[in-house]
Amino acid sequence: MMFERFAPDARTVIVHAQEHARRLGHHYLGCEHLLLAVVATDQPASVVLREHGLTPERVEEEIVRQVGLGAGSLLFGTLNRDALAAIGIDLDAVRARIEESFGPEALTRAGRTVHRGTRMSRLNPRRGVPPTLVRRWRRRRRARGAVLTASAPACAGLHEATGARPSGHIPFTPRAKESLANTVREAQARHDDTIGIEHLALGLIAMNGGLVPSVLSALGASAPALRAAILDRYRQAS
């Protein structure tokens, strides 16, 4: 399984990303949560990211600015803000108009409704999922939880969503899974047996869609420059 190849500090990043998602009230684990966890470590790749302006504080501020706090973030987290802005759609203005018309908690309520609906449909026994597949899925979930049991302190930050935090399993978004696949390819390209923070960082900045490119752009960071700086730092250390 992929996570078995992760070094302890890389496993801790996954755990911290989950905690960041919970703290921000997000019912999904996206590339942005992985990035927020990566920039906070003491590893050389994280130091390079911070030297280029990607500090935990700035990254978190940008995440909250772009998708907000609480369950309502689910409705905005997968949208391409820059592409919509190019055709004249301002997501901040859309959010403001929705909250003006339906109240400040309108998006949070809607997001919770969407989230509950998704969970119910996934667990609906009428879908006729074969019992063997159900057992296999449960075994994989238990195995994943066992691998990702790094002991890590609670992740503090600038923001915290009001109300109860998301509990239970927080699913990876398709783009987060894509970034993890990038991570494995980066390790393979460097002939590394163990996946570390540098591979996670390279996998994230290689993303062309989702929130990470938007965060990098907003903070004045260039993905090619970050990649070159990270690789150079590890070449110097080897």
Tab-separated table of C-alpha atoms in Angstrom:
chain	number	residue	atom	x	y	z
A	1	MET	CA	0.000	0.000	0.000
A	2	MET	CA	1.250	3.500	-0.816
A	3	PHE	CA	1.459	4.826	2.760
A	4	GLU	CA	3.690	1.955	3.876
A	5	ARG	CA	6.534	3.586	1.907
A	6	PHE	CA	6.117	6.914	3.699
A	7	ALA	CA	8.847	8.015	6.087
A	8	PRO	CA	7.604	8.839	9.612
A	9	ASP	CA	7.704	12.604	9.005
A	10	ALA	CA	5.729	12.174	5.763
A	11	ARG	CA	3.100	10.111	7.593
A	12	THR	CA	2.907	12.858	10.196
A	13	VAL	CA	2.206	15.363	7.409
A	14	ILE	CA	-0.813	13.281	6.318
A	15	VAL	CA	-2.060	13.163	9.919
A	16	HIS	CA	-1.561	16.918	10.303
A	17	ALA	CA	-3.353	17.573	7.016
A	18	GLN	CA	-6.351	15.675	8.356
A	19	GLU	CA	-6.255	17.736	11.556
A	20	HIS	CA	-6.039	20.979	9.593
A	21	ALA	CA	-9.084	19.938	7.565
A	22	ARG	CA	-11.003	19.184	10.769
A	23	ARG	CA	-9.922	22.439	12.425
A	24	LEU	CA	-11.090	24.449	9.419
A	25	GLY	CA	-14.383	22.533	9.358
A	26	HIS	CA	-13.693	20.968	5.954
A	27	HIS	CA	-15.256	17.579	5.282
A	28	TYR	CA	-12.613	16.654	2.727
A	29	LEU	CA	-8.831	16.430	2.629
A	30	GLY	CA	-7.526	18.433	-0.299
A	31	CYS	CA	-4.161	19.436	-1.707
A	32	GLU	CA	-4.443	22.688	0.223
A	33	HIS	CA	-4.476	20.832	3.561
A	34	LEU	CA	-1.473	18.763	2.490
A	35	LEU	CA	0.348	21.950	1.500
A	36	LEU	CA	-0.470	23.587	4.830
A	37	ALA	CA	0.997	20.598	6.661
A	38	VAL	CA	4.075	20.398	4.415
A	39	VAL	CA	5.118	24.035	4.836
A	40	ALA	CA	5.135	23.669	8.632
A	41	THR	CA	7.765	20.919	8.986
A	42	ASP	CA	11.457	21.387	9.739
A	43	GLN	CA	12.593	19.450	6.661
A	44	PRO	CA	14.687	21.164	3.933
A	45	ALA	CA	11.844	21.146	1.386
A	46	SER	CA	9.592	22.954	3.847
A	47	VAL	CA	12.314	25.479	4.606
A	48	VAL	CA	12.631	26.198	0.871
A	49	LEU	CA	8.875	26.746	0.585
A	50	ARG	CA	8.898	29.164	3.519
A	51	GLU	CA	11.884	31.025	2.040
A	52	HIS	CA	9.735	31.611	-1.041
A	53	GLY	CA	6.865	33.075	0.998
A	54	LEU	CA	4.828	29.944	1.660
A	55	THR	CA	4.625	30.237	5.429
A	56	PRO	CA	1.911	28.343	7.332
A	57	GLU	CA	0.211	31.620	8.226
A	58	ARG	CA	0.072	32.929	4.644
A	59	VAL	CA	-1.010	29.579	3.202
A	60	GLU	CA	-3.815	29.230	5.744
A	61	GLU	CA	-5.004	32.785	5.187
A	62	GLU	CA	-5.190	32.105	1.461
A	63	ILE	CA	-7.070	28.835	1.950
A	64	VAL	CA	-9.639	30.519	4.158
A	65	ARG	CA	-9.919	33.466	1.774
A	66	GLN	CA	-10.579	31.216	-1.182
A	67	VAL	CA	-12.838	28.514	0.270
A	68	GLY	CA	-13.843	29.761	3.715
A	69	LEU	CA	-14.434	27.877	6.943
A	70	GLY	CA	-16.925	25.190	7.799
A	71	ALA	CA	-18.961	22.779	5.734
A	72	GLY	CA	-19.785	25.440	3.160
A	73	SER	CA	-16.227	25.215	1.872
A	74	LEU	CA	-17.229	21.974	0.150
A	75	LEU	CA	-19.271	24.032	-2.305
A	76	PHE	CA	-16.303	26.236	-3.295
A	77	GLY	CA	-13.239	24.064	-2.684
A	78	THR	CA	-13.290	22.301	-6.071
A	79	LEU	CA	-13.926	25.406	-8.180
A	80	ASN	CA	-11.195	27.024	-10.256
A	81	ARG	CA	-11.184	30.561	-8.889
A	82	ASP	CA	-8.781	31.963	-11.489
A	83	ALA	CA	-10.643	30.445	-14.442
A	84	LEU	CA	-13.962	31.817	-13.168
A	85	ALA	CA	-12.403	35.244	-12.557
A	86	ALA	CA	-11.206	35.256	-16.167
A	87	ILE	CA	-14.826	35.127	-17.331
A	88	GLY	CA	-15.986	37.724	-14.809
A	89	ILE	CA	-17.202	35.520	-11.930
A	90	ASP	CA	-15.924	36.645	-8.520
A	91	LEU	CA	-16.400	33.832	-5.985
A	92	ASP	CA	-15.997	36.226	-3.059
A	93	ALA	CA	-18.848	38.314	-4.438
A	94	VAL	CA	-20.958	35.200	-4.999
A	95	ARG	CA	-20.362	34.092	-1.414
A	96	ALA	CA	-21.220	37.566	-0.083
A	97	ARG	CA	-24.480	37.704	-2.075
A	98	ILE	CA	-25.525	34.246	-0.870
A	99	GLU	CA	-24.863	35.135	2.767
A	100	GLU	CA	-26.598	38.502	2.337
A	101	SER	CA	-29.708	36.827	0.949
A	102	PHE	CA	-29.855	33.686	3.117
A	103	GLY	CA	-27.848	34.523	6.221
A	104	PRO	CA	-24.207	34.147	7.298
A	105	GLU	CA	-24.540	30.382	7.910
A	106	ALA	CA	-26.289	29.602	4.624
A	107	LEU	CA	-23.258	27.988	2.968
A	108	THR	CA	-22.407	26.015	6.085
A	109	ARG	CA	-25.945	24.632	6.270
A	110	ALA	CA	-25.914	23.769	2.580
A	111	GLY	CA	-22.531	22.107	2.854
A	112	ARG	CA	-23.685	19.959	5.766
A	113	THR	CA	-26.735	18.901	3.781
A	114	VAL	CA	-24.577	17.919	0.804
A	115	HIS	CA	-22.147	16.073	3.061
A	116	ARG	CA	-24.895	14.137	4.836
A	117	GLY	CA	-26.440	13.213	1.519
A	118	THR	CA	-23.153	11.881	0.210
A	119	ARG	CA	-22.568	9.742	3.270
A	120	MET	CA	-26.075	8.314	3.215
A	121	SER	CA	-25.835	7.373	-0.440
A	122	ARG	CA	-22.445	5.724	0.101
A	123	LEU	CA	-23.771	3.584	2.941
A	124	ASN	CA	-27.180	2.867	1.448
A	125	PRO	CA	-27.665	-0.920	1.589
A	126	ARG	CA	-30.094	-0.752	-1.321
A	127	ARG	CA	-27.214	-0.125	-3.674
A	128	GLY	CA	-26.552	-3.868	-3.528
A	129	VAL	CA	-22.797	-3.755	-2.985
A	130	PRO	CA	-21.453	-7.325	-2.832
A	131	PRO	CA	-20.496	-8.304	0.751
A	132	THR	CA	-17.000	-9.306	-0.386
A	133	LEU	CA	-16.361	-5.782	-1.669
A	134	VAL	CA	-17.678	-4.269	1.558
A	135	ARG	CA	-15.328	-6.452	3.626
A	136	ARG	CA	-12.389	-5.610	1.368
A	137	TRP	CA	-13.142	-1.882	1.643
A	138	ARG	CA	-13.319	-2.117	5.435
A	139	ARG	CA	-10.039	-4.019	5.635
A	140	ARG	CA	-8.312	-1.377	3.504
A	141	ARG	CA	-9.686	1.413	5.671
A	142	ARG	CA	-8.483	-0.292	8.843
A	143	ALA	CA	-5.063	-0.910	7.295
A	144	ARG	CA	-4.790	2.714	6.180
A	145	GLY	CA	-5.688	3.901	9.665
A	146	ALA	CA	-3.060	1.604	11.165
A	147	VAL	CA	-0.350	2.947	8.879
A	148	LEU	CA	-1.240	6.582	9.535
A	149	THR	CA	-1.120	6.448	13.323
A	150	ALA	CA	1.786	8.829	13.719
A	151	SER	CA	1.795	10.468	17.112
A	152	ALA	CA	1.401	14.169	16.454
A	153	PRO	CA	0.331	17.149	18.536
A	154	ALA	CA	-2.875	18.975	17.736
A	155	CYS	CA	-2.393	21.313	14.783
A	156	ALA	CA	-2.889	24.912	15.768
A	157	GLY	CA	-3.513	27.668	13.270
A	158	LEU	CA	-4.932	31.110	12.713
A	159	HIS	CA	-8.514	30.000	12.128
A	160	GLU	CA	-10.950	27.485	13.515
A	161	ALA	CA	-14.447	26.761	12.289
A	162	THR	CA	-17.278	27.186	14.760
A	163	GLY	CA	-19.381	24.233	15.830
A	164	ALA	CA	-18.517	20.554	15.916
A	165	ARG	CA	-15.479	19.430	13.968
A	166	PRO	CA	-15.850	16.815	11.219
A	167	SER	CA	-15.411	13.357	12.728
A	168	GLY	CA	-14.605	9.949	11.389
A	169	HIS	CA	-13.000	9.350	8.029
A	170	ILE	CA	-12.221	12.462	5.972
A	171	PRO	CA	-11.930	11.439	2.313
A	172	PHE	CA	-9.143	12.589	0.037
A	173	THR	CA	-10.320	14.668	-2.903
A	174	PRO	CA	-9.512	13.332	-6.400
A	175	ARG	CA	-6.835	16.016	-6.762
A	176	ALA	CA	-5.289	15.104	-3.405
A	177	LYS	CA	-5.064	11.510	-4.624
A	178	GLU	CA	-3.500	12.790	-7.831
A	179	SER	CA	-0.894	14.725	-5.845
A	180	LEU	CA	-0.055	11.579	-3.869
A	181	ALA	CA	0.368	9.692	-7.140
A	182	ASN	CA	2.738	12.502	-8.210
A	183	THR	CA	4.576	11.966	-4.939
A	184	VAL	CA	5.171	8.294	-5.714
A	185	ARG	CA	6.399	9.160	-9.215
A	186	GLU	CA	8.825	11.732	-7.792
A	187	ALA	CA	10.288	9.102	-5.463
A	188	GLN	CA	10.576	6.607	-8.298
A	189	ALA	CA	12.269	9.163	-10.557
A	190	ARG	CA	14.904	9.771	-7.880
A	191	HIS	CA	15.227	6.024	-7.132
A	192	ASP	CA	14.262	6.628	-3.502
A	193	ASP	CA	12.798	3.684	-1.611
A	194	THR	CA	11.185	5.900	1.026
A	195	ILE	CA	8.766	8.753	0.395
A	196	GLY	CA	9.675	11.906	2.277
A	197	ILE	CA	8.605	15.513	2.649
A	198	GLU	CA	10.514	16.522	-0.488
A	199	HIS	CA	8.462	14.102	-2.605
A	200	LEU	CA	5.213	15.386	-1.095
A	201	ALA	CA	6.248	18.977	-1.796
A	202	LEU	CA	7.244	18.214	-5.386
A	203	GLY	CA	4.023	16.294	-5.956
A	204	LEU	CA	1.931	19.204	-4.703
A	205	ILE	CA	3.632	21.969	-6.689
A	206	ALA	CA	3.315	19.816	-9.829
A	207	MET	CA	-0.489	20.139	-9.666
A	208	ASN	CA	-2.066	22.066	-12.525
A	209	GLY	CA	-5.577	22.230	-11.082
A	210	GLY	CA	-7.228	22.713	-7.731
A	211	LEU	CA	-6.342	25.180	-5.020
A	212	VAL	CA	-2.549	24.798	-4.858
A	213	PRO	CA	-1.767	26.661	-8.118
A	214	SER	CA	-4.120	29.423	-7.020
A	215	VAL	CA	-2.450	29.672	-3.599
A	216	LEU	CA	1.015	29.764	-5.176
A	217	SER	CA	-0.076	32.490	-7.581
A	218	ALA	CA	-1.677	34.568	-4.829
A	219	LEU	CA	1.498	34.361	-2.725
A	220	GLY	CA	3.777	35.238	-5.626
A	221	ALA	CA	5.444	31.834	-5.851
A	222	SER	CA	6.383	30.079	-9.090
A	223	ALA	CA	6.011	26.296	-9.258
A	224	PRO	CA	9.042	25.839	-11.564
A	225	ALA	CA	11.188	28.033	-9.307
A	226	LEU	CA	10.058	26.124	-6.208
A	227	ARG	CA	10.820	22.801	-7.842
A	228	ALA	CA	14.278	23.928	-8.908
A	229	ALA	CA	15.051	25.308	-5.429
A	230	ILE	CA	13.917	22.118	-3.666
A	231	LEU	CA	15.932	19.858	-5.968
A	232	ASP	CA	18.962	22.106	-5.606
A	233	ARG	CA	18.715	22.052	-1.800
A	234	TYR	CA	18.688	18.246	-1.741
A	235	ARG	CA	21.531	18.023	-4.262
A	236	GLN	CA	23.632	20.208	-1.979
A	237	ALA	CA	22.812	17.976	0.993
A	238	SER	CA	23.668	14.721	-0.786
